[in-house]
Tab-separated table of C-alpha atoms and ligand atoms in Angstrom:
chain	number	residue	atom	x	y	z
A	597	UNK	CA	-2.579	35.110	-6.470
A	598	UNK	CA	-4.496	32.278	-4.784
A	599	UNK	CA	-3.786	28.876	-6.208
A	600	UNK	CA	-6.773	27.211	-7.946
A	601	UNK	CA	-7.990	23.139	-7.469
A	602	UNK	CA	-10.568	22.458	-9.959
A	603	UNK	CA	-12.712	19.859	-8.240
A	604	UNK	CA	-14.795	18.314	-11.242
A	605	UNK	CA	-16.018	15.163	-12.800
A	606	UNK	CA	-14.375	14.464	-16.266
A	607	UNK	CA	-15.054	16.845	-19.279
A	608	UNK	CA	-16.888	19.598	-16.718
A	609	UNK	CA	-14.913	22.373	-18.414
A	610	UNK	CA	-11.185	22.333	-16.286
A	611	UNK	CA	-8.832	22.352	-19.046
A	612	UNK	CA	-10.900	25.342	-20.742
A	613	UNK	CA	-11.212	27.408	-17.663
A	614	UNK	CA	-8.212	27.026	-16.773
A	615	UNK	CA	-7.090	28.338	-20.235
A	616	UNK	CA	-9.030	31.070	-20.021
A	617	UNK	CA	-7.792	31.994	-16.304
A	618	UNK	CA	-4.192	31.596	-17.201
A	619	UNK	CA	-4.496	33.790	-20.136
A	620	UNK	CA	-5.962	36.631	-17.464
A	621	UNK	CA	-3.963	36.389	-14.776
A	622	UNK	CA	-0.959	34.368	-15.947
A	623	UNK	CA	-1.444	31.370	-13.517
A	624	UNK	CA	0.959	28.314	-13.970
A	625	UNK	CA	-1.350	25.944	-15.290
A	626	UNK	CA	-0.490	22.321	-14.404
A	627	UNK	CA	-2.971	19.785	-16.073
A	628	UNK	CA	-2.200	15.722	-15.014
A	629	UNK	CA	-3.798	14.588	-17.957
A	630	UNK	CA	-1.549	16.813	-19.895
A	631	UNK	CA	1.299	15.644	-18.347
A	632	UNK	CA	0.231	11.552	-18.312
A	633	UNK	CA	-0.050	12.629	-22.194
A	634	UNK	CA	2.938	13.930	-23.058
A	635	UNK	CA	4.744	11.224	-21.274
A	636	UNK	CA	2.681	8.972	-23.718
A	637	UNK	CA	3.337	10.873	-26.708
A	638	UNK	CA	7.245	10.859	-26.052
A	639	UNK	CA	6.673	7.065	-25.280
A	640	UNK	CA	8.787	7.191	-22.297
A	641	UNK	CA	8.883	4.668	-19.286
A	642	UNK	CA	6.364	5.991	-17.297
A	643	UNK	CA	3.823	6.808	-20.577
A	644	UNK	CA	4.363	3.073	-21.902
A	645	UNK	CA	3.464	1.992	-18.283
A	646	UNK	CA	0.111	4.368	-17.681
A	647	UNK	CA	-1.219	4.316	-21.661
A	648	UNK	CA	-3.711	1.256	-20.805
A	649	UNK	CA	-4.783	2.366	-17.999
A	650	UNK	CA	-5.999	5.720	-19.135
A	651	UNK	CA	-7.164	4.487	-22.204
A	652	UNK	CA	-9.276	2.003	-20.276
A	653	UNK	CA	-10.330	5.296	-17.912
A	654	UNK	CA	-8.917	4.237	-14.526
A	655	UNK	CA	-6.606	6.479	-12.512
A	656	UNK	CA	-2.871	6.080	-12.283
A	657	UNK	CA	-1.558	5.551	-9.160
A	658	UNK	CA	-1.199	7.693	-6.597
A	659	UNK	CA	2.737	7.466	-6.350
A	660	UNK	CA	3.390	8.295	-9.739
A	661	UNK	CA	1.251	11.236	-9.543
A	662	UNK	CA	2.606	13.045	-6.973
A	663	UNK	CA	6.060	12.431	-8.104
A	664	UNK	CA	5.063	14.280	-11.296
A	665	UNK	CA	3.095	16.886	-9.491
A	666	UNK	CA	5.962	17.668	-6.646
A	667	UNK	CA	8.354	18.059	-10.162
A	668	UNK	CA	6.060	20.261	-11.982
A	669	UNK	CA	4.756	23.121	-9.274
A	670	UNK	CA	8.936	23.650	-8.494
A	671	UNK	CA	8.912	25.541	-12.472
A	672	UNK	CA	8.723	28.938	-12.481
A	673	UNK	CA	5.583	29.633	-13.728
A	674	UNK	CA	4.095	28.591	-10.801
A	675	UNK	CA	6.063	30.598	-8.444
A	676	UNK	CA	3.393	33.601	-8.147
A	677	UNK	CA	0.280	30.910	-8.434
A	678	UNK	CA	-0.751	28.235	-10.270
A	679	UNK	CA	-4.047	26.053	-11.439
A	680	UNK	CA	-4.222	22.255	-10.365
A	681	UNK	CA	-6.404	20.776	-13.152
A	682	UNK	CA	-6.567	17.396	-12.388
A	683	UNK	CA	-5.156	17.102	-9.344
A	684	UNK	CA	-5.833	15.832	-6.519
A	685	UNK	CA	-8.354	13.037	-7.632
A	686	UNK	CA	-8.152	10.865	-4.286
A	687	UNK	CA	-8.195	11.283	-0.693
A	688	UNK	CA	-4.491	10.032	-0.307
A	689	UNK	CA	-3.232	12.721	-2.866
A	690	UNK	CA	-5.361	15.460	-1.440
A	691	UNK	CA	-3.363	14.266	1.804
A	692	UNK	CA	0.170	14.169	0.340
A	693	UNK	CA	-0.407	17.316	-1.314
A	694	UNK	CA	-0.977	19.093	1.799
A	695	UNK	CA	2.138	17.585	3.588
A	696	UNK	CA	3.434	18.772	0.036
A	697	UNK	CA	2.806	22.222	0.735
A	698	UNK	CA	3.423	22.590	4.615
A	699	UNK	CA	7.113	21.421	3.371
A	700	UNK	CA	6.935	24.248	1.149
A	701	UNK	CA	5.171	26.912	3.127
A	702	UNK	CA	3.073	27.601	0.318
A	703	UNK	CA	-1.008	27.969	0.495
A	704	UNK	CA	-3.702	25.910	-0.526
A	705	UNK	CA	-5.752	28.737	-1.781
A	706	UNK	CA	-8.902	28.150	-3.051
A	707	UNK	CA	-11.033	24.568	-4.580
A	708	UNK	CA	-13.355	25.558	-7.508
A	709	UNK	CA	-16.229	22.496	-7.225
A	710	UNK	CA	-17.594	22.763	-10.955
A	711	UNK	CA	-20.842	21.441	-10.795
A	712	UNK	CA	-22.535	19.635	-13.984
A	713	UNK	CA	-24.775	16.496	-14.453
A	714	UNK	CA	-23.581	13.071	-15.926
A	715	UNK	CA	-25.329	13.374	-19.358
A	716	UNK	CA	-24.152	16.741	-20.177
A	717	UNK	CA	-20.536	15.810	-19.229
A	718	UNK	CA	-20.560	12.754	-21.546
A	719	UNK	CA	-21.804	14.620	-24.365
A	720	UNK	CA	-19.479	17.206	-23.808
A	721	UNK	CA	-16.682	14.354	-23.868
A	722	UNK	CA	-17.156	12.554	-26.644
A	723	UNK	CA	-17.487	15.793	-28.800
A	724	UNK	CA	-14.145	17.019	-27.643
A	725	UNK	CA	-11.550	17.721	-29.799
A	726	UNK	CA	-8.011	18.625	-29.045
A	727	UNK	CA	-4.894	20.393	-30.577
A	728	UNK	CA	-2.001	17.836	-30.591
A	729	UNK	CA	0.702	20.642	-31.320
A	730	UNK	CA	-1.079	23.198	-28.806
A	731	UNK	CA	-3.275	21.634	-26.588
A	732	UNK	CA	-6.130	23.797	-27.317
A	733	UNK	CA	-9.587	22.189	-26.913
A	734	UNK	CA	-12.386	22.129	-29.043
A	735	UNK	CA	-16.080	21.269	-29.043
A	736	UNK	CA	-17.508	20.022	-32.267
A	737	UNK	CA	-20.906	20.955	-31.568
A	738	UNK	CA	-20.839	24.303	-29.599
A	739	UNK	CA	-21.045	26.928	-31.319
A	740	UNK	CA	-18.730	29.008	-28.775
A	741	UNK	CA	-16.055	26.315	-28.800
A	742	UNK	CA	-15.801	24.869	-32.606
A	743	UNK	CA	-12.770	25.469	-34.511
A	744	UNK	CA	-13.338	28.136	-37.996
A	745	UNK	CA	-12.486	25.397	-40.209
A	746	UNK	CA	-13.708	21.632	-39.433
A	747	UNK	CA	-11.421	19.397	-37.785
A	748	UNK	CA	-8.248	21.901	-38.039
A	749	UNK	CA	-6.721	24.172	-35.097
A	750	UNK	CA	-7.658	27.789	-36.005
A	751	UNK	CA	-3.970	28.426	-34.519
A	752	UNK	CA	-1.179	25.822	-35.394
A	753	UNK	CA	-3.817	24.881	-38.715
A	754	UNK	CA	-3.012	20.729	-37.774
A	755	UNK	CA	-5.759	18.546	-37.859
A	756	UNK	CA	-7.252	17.820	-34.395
A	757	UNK	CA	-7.511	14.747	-32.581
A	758	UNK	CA	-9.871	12.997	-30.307
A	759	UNK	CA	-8.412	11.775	-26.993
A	760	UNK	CA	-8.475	7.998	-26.805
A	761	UNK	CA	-10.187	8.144	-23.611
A	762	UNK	CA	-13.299	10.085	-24.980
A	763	UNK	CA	-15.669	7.595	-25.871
A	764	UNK	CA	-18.829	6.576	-23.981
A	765	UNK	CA	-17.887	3.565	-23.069
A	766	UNK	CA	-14.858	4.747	-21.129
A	767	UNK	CA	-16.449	8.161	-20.363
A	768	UNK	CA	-18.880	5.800	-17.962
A	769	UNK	CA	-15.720	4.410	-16.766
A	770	UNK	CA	-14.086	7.686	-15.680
A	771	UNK	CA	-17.519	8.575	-14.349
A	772	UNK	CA	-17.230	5.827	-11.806
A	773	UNK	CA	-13.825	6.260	-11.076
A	774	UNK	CA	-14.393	10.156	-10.354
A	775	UNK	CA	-17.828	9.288	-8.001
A	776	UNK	CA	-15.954	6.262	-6.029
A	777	UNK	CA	-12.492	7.953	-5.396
A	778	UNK	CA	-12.673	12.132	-6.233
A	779	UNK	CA	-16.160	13.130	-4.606
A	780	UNK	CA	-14.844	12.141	-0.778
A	781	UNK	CA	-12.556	15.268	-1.522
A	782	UNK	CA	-15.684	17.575	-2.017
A	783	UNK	CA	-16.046	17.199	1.994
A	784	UNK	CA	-12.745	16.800	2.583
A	785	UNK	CA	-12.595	20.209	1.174
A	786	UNK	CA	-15.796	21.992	2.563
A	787	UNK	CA	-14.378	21.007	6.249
A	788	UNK	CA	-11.465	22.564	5.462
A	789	UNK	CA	-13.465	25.644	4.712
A	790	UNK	CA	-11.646	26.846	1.215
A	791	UNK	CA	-14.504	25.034	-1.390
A	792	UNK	CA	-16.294	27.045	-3.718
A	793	UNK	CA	-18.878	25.734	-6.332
A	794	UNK	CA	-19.525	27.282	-9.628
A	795	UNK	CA	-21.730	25.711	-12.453
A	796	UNK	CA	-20.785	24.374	-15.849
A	797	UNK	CA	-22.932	26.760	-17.546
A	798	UNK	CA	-23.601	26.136	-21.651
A	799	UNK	CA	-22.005	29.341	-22.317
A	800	UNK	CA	-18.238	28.995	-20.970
A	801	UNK	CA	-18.015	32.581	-20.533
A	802	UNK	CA	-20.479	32.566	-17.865
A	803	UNK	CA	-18.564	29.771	-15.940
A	804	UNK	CA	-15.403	31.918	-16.194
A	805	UNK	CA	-17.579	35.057	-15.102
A	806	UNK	CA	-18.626	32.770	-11.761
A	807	UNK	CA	-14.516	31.747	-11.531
A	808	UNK	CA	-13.433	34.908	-11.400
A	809	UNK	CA	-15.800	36.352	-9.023
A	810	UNK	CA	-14.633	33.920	-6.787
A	811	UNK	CA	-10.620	34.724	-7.491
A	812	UNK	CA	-11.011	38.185	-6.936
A	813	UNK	CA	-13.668	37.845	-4.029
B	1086	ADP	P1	-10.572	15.310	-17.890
B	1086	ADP	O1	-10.081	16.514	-18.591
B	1086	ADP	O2	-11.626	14.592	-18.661
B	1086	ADP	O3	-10.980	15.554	-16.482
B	1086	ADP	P2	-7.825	14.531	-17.526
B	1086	ADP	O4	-7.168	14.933	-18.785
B	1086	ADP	O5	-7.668	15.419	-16.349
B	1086	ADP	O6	-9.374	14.252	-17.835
B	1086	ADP	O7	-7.325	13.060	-17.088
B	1086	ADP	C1	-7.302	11.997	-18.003
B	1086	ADP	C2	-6.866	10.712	-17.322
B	1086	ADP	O8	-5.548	10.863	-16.774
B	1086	ADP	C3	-7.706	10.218	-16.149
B	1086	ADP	O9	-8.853	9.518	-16.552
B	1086	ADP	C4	-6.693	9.316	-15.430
B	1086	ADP	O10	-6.511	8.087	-16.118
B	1086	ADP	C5	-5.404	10.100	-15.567
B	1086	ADP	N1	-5.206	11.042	-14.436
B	1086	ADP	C6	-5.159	12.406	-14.544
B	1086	ADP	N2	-4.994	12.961	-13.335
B	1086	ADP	C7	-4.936	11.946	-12.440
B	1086	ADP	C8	-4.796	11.878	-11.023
B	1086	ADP	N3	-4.670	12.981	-10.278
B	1086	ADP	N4	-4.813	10.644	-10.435
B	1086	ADP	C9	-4.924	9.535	-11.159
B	1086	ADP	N5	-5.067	9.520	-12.490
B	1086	ADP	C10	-5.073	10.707	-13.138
């Protein structure tokens, strides 16, 4: 299977397509905000030291990123392929990661641009709602994505949660982070030849139609 980067400014729809995909074709999914998360739910060292930051919607630094991300695609489920959702977000990661996987021998594959505006992303944000216990992710006010009972996971039945970073203020905050240090990548990518771009369509069926068109193109 080719490995997947999701290239995308925040709340575009990566964590749910990437669901979606790894229920289909049984990708490894490896989400950096999921990890940074965890780390902050467990309260460890490194979650204590990144929880302002990402509440405050700036990017943790580089070196602690790719220590996390040179951990997590060793696991097994990414052996036969795996989704980077959230990774890389700068120039100097996009670099590392490719002396990453020349170490390894292992392919790039393809980048997935997903392509949405900044107004529909920030609504999209601060209507999210997560499963703490799964991870599953919600949308309060689409139709497609709300859970069958308000405010509870139709799965693990626990209330969900908003993500601290979800609010407009800080949305406009990750906003500028992603158009300062992610976009370079978009070239950085298209010279390289392997960038695709799909569109964050309402219906998230329709983006996963586009995503998989590419994968098996
Ligand atoms: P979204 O789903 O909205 O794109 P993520 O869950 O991927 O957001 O990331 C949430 C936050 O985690 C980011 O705003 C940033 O603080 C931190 N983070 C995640 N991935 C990276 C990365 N590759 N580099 C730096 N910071 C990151």
């Amino acid at each position: 299977m080719k490995n997947i980067i999701f290239l995308a400014p925040p709340a575009a729809g990566k964590g749910t397509l990437s669901e979606m995909l790894v229920e289909k074709y049984g990708y490894g999914h490896i989400s950096t905000g999921d990890l940074l998360r965890n780390e902050i739910k467990k309260q460890t060292d490194l979650g204590k030291k990144v929880e302002s930051l990402m509440k405050d919607g700036k990017f943790v630094s580089d070196d602690i990123i790719i220590e996390l991300i040179s951990k997590r695609i060793m696991e097994s489920d990414c052996e036969n392929g795996y989704i980077l959702d959230g990774f890389p977000r700068t120039l100097v990661q996009a670099e590392k990661y490719d002396e990453m996987l020349n170490k390894l021998g292992k392919n790039l594959g393809v980048v997935i641009y997903i392509d949405i505006d900044k107004q529909t992303a920030m609504k999209r944000a601060c209507s999210r709602i997560t499963c703490p216990k799964c991870g599953r992710i919600y949308n309060k006010y689409s139709n497609e994505m709300k859970p069958k009972h308000d405010g509870m996971c139709d799965d693990c039945k626990v209330s969900l949660i908003q993500r601290a970073d979800d609010s407009e203020e800080t949305f406009a905050k990750r906003f500028d982070e992603y158009v300062q240090k992610t976009m370079p990548l978009y070239d950085y990518y298209k010279n390289k030849g392997v960038l695709k771009t799909i569109k964050a369509y309402e219906s998230k069926y329709d983006t996963f139609n586009e995503a998989v068109k590419i994968i098996e193109g």
